[in-house]
Short mmCIF file of C-alpha atoms and ligand atoms in Angstrom, two decimals:
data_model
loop_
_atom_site.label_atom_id
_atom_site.label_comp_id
_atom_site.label_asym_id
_atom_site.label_seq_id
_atom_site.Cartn_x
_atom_site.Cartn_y
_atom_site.Cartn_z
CA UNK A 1 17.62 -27.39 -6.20
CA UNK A 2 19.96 -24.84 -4.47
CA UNK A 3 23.14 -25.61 -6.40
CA UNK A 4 20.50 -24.98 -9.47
CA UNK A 5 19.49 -21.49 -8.12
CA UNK A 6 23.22 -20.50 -7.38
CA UNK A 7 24.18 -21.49 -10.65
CA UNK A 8 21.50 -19.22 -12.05
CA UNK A 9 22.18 -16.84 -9.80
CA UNK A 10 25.71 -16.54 -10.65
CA UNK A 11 24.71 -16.68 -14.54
CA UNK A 12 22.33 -13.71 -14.35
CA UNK A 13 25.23 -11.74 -12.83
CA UNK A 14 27.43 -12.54 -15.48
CA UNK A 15 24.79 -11.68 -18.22
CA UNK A 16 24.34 -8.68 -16.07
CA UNK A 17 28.69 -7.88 -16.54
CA UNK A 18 28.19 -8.68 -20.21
CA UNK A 19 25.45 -5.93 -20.84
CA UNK A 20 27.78 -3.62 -19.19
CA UNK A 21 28.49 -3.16 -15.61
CA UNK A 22 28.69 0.62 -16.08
CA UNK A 23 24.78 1.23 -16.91
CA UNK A 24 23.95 -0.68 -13.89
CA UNK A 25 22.19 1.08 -10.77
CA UNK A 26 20.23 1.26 -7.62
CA UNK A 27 15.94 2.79 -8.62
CA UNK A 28 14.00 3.29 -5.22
CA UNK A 29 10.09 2.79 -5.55
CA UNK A 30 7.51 1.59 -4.13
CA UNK A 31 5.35 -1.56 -5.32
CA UNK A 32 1.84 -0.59 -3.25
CA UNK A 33 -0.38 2.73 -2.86
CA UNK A 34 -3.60 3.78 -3.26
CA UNK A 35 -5.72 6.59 -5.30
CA UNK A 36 -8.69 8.32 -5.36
CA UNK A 37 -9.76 5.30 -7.72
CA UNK A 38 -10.37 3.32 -4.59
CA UNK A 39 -9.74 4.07 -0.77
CA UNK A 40 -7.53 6.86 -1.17
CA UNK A 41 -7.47 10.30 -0.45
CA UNK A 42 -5.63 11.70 -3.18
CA UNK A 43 -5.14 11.49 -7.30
CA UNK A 44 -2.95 9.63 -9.03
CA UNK A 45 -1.48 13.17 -9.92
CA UNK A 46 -0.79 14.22 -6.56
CA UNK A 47 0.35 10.55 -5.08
CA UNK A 48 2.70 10.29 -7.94
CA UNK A 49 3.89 13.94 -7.11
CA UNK A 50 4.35 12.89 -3.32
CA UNK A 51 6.87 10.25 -4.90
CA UNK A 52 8.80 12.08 -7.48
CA UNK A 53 9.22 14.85 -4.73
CA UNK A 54 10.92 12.16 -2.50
CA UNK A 55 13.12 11.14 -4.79
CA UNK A 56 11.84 7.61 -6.05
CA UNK A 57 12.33 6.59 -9.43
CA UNK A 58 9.18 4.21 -10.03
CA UNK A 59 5.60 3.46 -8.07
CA UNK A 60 2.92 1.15 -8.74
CA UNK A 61 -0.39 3.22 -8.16
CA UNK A 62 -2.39 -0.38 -6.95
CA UNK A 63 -5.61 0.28 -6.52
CA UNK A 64 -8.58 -2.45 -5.50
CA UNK A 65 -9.89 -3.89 -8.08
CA UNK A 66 -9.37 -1.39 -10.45
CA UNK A 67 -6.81 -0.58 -13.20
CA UNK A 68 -5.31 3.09 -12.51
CA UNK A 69 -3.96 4.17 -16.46
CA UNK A 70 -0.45 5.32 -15.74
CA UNK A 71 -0.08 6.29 -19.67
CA UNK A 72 -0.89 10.23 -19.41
CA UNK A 73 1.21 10.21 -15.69
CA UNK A 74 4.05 8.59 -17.49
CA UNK A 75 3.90 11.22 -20.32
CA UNK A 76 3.94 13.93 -18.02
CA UNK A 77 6.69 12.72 -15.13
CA UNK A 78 8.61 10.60 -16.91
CA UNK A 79 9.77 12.40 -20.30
CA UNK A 80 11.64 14.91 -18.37
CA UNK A 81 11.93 13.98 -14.82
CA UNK A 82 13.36 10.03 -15.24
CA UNK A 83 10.35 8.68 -13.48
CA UNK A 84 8.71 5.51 -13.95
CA UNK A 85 4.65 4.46 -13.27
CA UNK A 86 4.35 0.65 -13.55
CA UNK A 87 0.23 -0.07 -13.99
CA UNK A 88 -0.99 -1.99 -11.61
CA UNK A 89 -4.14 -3.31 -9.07
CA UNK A 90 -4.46 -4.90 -5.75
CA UNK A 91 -6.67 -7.77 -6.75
CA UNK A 92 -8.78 -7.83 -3.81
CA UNK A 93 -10.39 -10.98 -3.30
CA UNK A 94 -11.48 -13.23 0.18
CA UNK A 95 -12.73 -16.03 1.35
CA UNK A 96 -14.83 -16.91 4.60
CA UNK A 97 -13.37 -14.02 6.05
CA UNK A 98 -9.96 -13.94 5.48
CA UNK A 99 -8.64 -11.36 3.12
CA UNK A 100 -6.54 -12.08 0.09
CA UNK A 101 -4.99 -8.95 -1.86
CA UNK A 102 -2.80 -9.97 -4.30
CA UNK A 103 -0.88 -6.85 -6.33
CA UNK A 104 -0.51 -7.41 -10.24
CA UNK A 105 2.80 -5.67 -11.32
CA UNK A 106 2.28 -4.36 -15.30
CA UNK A 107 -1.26 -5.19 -15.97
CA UNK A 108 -2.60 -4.16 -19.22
CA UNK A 109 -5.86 -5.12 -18.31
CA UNK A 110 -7.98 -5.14 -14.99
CA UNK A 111 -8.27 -8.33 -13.42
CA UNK A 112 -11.43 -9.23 -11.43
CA UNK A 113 -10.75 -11.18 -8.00
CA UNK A 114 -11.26 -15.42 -9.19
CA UNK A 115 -12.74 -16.53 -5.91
CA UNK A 116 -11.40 -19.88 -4.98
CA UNK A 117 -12.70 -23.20 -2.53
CA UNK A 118 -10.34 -22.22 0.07
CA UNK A 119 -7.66 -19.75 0.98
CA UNK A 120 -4.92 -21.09 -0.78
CA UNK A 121 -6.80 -21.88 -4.01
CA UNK A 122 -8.50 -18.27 -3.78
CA UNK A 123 -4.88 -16.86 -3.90
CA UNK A 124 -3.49 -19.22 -6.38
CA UNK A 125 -6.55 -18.58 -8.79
CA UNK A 126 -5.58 -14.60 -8.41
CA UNK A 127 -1.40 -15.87 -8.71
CA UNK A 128 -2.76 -17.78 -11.97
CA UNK A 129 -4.67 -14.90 -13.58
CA UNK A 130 -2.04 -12.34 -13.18
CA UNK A 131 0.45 -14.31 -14.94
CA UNK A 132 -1.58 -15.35 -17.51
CA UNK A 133 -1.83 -11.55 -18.09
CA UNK A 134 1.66 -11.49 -18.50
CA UNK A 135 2.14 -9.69 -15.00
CA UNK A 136 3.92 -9.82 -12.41
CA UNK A 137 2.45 -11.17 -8.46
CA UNK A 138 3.02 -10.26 -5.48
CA UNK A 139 1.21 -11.46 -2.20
CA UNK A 140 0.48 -8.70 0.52
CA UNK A 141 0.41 -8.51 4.35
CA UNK A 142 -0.28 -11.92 5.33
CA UNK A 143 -1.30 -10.90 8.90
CA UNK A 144 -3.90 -8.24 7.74
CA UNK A 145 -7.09 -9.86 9.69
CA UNK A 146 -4.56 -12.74 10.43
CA UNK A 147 -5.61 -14.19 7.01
CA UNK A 148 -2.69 -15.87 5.52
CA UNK A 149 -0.16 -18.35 7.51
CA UNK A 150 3.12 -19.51 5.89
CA UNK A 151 1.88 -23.12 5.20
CA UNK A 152 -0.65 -21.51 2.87
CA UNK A 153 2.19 -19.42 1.24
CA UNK A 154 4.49 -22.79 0.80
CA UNK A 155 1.48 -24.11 -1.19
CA UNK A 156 1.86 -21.32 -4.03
CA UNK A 157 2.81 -21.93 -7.29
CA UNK A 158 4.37 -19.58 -9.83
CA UNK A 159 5.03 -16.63 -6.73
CA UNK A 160 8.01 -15.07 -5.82
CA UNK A 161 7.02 -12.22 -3.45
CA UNK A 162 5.52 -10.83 -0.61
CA UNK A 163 5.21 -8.44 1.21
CA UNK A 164 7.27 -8.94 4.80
CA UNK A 165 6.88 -4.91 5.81
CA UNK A 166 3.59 -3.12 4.89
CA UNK A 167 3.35 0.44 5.93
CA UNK A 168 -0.71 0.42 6.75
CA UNK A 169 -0.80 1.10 10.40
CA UNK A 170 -3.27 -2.25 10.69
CA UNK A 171 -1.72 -5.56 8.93
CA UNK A 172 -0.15 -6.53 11.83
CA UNK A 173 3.76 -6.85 10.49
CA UNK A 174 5.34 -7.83 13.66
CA UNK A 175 2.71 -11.32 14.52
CA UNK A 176 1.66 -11.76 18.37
CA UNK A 177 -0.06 -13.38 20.75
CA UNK A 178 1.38 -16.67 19.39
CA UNK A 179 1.05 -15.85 15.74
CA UNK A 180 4.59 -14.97 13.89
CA UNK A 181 5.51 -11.92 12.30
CA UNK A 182 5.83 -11.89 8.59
CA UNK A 183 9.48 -12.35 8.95
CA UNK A 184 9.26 -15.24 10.88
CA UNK A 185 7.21 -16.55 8.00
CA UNK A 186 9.90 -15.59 5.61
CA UNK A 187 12.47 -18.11 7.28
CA UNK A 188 9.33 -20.53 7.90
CA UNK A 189 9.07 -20.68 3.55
CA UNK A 190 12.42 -20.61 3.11
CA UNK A 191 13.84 -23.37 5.59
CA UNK A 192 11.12 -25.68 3.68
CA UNK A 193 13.28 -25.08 0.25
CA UNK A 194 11.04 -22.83 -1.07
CA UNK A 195 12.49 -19.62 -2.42
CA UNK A 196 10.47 -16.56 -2.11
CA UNK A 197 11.23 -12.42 -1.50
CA UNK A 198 10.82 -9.88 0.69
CA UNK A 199 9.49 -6.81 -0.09
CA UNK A 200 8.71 -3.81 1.85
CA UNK A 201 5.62 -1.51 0.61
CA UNK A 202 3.88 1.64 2.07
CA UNK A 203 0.10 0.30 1.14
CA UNK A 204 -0.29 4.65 0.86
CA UNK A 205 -3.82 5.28 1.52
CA UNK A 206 -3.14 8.96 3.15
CA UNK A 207 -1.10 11.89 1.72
CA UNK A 208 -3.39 14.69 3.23
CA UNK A 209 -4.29 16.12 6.73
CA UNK A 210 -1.96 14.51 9.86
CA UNK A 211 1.22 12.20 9.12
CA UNK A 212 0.91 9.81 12.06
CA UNK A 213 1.65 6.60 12.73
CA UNK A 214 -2.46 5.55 13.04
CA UNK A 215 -2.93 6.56 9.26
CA UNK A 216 -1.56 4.97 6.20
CA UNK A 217 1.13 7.81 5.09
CA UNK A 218 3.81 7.11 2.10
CA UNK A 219 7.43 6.92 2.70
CA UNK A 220 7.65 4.03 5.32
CA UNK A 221 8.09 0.98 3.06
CA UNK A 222 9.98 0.72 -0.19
CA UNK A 223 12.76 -1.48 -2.27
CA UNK A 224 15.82 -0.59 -4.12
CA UNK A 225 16.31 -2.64 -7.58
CA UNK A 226 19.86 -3.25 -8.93
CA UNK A 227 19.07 -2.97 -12.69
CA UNK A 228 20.16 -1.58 -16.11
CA UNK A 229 17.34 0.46 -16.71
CA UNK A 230 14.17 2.43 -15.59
CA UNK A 231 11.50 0.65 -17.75
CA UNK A 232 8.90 -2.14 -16.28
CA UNK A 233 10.35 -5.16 -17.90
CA UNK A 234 13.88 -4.28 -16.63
CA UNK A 235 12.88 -3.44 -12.96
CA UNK A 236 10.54 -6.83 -12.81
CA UNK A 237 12.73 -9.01 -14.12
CA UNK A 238 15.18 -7.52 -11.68
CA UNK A 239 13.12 -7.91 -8.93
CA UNK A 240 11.48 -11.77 -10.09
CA UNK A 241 15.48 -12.92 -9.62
CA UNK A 242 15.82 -11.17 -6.21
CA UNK A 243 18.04 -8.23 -7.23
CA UNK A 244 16.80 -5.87 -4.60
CA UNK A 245 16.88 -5.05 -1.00
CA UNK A 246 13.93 -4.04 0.88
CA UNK A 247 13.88 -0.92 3.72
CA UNK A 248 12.25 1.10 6.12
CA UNK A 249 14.89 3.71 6.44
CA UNK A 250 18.02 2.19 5.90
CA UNK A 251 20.21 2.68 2.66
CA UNK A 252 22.71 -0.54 1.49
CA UNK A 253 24.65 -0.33 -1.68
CA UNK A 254 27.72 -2.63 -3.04
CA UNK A 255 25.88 -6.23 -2.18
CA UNK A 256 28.25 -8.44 -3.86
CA UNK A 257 27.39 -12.21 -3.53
CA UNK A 258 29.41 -15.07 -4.60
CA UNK A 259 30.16 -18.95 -3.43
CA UNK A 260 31.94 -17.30 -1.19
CA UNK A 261 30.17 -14.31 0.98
CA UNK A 262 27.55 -12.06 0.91
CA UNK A 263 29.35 -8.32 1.32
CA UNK A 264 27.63 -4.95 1.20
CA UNK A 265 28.06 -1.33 2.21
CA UNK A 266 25.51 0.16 4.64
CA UNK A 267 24.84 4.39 3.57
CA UNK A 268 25.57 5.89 6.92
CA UNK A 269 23.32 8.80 8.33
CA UNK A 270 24.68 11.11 10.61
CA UNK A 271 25.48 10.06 13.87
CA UNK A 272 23.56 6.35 13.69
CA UNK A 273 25.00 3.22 14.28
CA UNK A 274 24.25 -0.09 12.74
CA UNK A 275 23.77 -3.32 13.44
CA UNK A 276 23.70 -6.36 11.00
CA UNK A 277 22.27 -9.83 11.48
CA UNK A 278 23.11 -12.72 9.43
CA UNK A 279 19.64 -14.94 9.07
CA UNK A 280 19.82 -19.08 8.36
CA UNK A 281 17.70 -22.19 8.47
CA UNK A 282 14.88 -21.77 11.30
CA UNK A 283 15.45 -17.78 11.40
CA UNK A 284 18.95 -18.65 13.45
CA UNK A 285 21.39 -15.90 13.75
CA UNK A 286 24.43 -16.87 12.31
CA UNK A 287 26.16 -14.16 12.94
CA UNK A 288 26.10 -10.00 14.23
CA UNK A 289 28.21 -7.60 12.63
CA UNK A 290 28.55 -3.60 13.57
CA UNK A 291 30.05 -1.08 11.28
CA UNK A 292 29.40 0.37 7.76
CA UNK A 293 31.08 -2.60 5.75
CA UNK A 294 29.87 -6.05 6.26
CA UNK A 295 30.70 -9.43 5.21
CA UNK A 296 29.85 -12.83 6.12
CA UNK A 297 31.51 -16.02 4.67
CA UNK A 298 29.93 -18.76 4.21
CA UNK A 299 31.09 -21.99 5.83
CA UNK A 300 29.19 -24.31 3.52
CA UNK A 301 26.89 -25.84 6.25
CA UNK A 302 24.09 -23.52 5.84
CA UNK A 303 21.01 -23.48 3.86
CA UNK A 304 20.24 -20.18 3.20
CA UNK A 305 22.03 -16.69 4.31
CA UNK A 306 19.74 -13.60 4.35
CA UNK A 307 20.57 -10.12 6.10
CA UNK A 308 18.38 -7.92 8.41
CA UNK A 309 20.18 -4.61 9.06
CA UNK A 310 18.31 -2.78 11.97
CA UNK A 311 19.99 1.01 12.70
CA UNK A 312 19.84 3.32 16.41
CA UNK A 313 16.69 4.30 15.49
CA UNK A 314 15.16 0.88 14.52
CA UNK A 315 14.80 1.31 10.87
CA UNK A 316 15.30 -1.39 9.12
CA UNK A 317 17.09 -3.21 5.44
CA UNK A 318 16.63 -6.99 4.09
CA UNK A 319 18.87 -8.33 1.69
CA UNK A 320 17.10 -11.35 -0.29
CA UNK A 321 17.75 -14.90 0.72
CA UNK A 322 20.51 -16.88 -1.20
CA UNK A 323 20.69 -20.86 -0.73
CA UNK A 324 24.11 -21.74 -0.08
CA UNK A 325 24.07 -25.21 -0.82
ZN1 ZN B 401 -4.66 -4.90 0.89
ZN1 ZN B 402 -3.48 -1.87 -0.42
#
């Protein structure tokens, strides 16, 4: 199976050359936030100004159960200003308790939570409806109310995301008290074979009154896509074949992968230093790197080789898991 993914890996990036490497390029946004349509404080209007002003380049406005039109935003931001609205909903759905939200990227239509007969088939039943849609899944913050574990995840079909950093001050990122963070649930899923990304979201509830960290403020959680253009299908399909990196404050460009290395740049802010750890099978460090310009080889022994780059100040970048062999 991991020879197969390489070899599509490695044939995406070629189609990718063959397009032309030129009109390639890095388009911040952010996959999860809230309106005034459901439990937020502001309107689409004003969230989507919040973004633009910060210089993204495309949001998902994802509101519960209900399908925020993005047509009249996109008209007015994007003609002029080279910004993107994907439409979207957090399908909000649970089940004895436990709370499944699953976000449909490009919905043309709303989709009403499916219920299920447990927590994995509740989550699969939401998976199944927003792909029959034609859009795009993505599971969020597992550890909100300590809902989702990673053996439900590995039972998923037809999902390739979710979310390891959410921005809402109570889902619970970093585990506890025996439970593992979301991260630890990455390398869980992916040292059982299963291929799966990482993304980072803000889950934007609050853009008025008091930025602190016990509200749900923008800004905290986003992803970077390496594609050739700003329009849904491009940044998706981008994202669907793991050409991003996710970030709570640190920049990466250049990732080059081949059979031979991962190697990327790291955007330096004044004054901060950087630290880079190479991630294998069972969340192992391979290995720690310091400096702007990283590399690691691989020796042909591991499984998979994902980066975490953590900065002085503890923000944080992911590069997305490649199997090795
Ligand atoms: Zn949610
Ligand atoms: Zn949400």
């Amino acid at each position: 199976m991991n020879k197969v993914y390489l070899i599509l890996f490695f044939s995406f990036f070629c189609l990718l050359a063959a397009i032309s490497s030129q009109d390639f390029r890095w388009y911040k946004g952010n996959t999860h936030t809230h309106t005034i349509n459901s439990d937020g404080d502001s309107t689409p209007d004003e969230v989507v100004r919040w973004y633009k002003e910060h210089n993204y380049q495309f949001l998902v406005l994802s509101d519960h159960n209900f399908l925020t039109s993005v047509d009249g935003l996109n008209s007015i931001f994007g003609a002029k200003e080279k910004f993107l609205l994907i439409p979207g909903e957090e399908v909000t759905d649970s089940f004895q308790g436990k709370s499944i939200h699953i976000n449909g990227l490009n919905l043309k239509t709303v989709v009403h939570p499916q219920h299920g007969s447990s927590v994995t088939s509740t989550i699969q039943n939401n998976v199944n409806a927003i792909r029959k849609v034609g859009a795009v899944p993505h599971i969020n913050h597992p550890n909100f109310r300590w809902s989702l574990t990673a053996e439900d995840l590995l039972q998923i079909q037809n999902n390739k995301l979710f979310e390891i950093y959410n921005g809402h001050p109570s889902v619970q990122n970093l585990g506890g008290g025996g439970l593992p963070s979301l991260e630890e649930m990455w390398d869980t899923i992916l040292s059982s074979n299963k291929l799966i990304y990482g993304l980072a979201v803000d889950d934007a509830h609050n853009f008025k009154g008091e930025f602190s960290s016990s509200r749900s403020n923008p800004g905290r959680g986003w992803i970077a896509v390496y594609t050739y253009e700003l329009s849904a299908v491009a940044i998706l399909d981008a994202i669907e074949k793991g050409n991003f990196y996710a970030s709570t404050g640190v920049s990466l460009s250049d990732i080059q992968i081949t059979d031979q290395h991962i190697k990327f740049t790291i955007q330096e802010s004044p004054s901060f230093k950087y630290t880079t750890f190479f991630i294998g099978d069972g969340g192992k460090i391979l290995t720690k790197r310091h400096g702007l310009n990283v590399e690691y080889k691989f020796t042909g022994k591991e499984k998979y080789v994902r980066a975490r780059v953590v900065d002085s100040m503890g923000y944080k970048a992911w590069t997305q898991p490649v199997f090795v062999k």
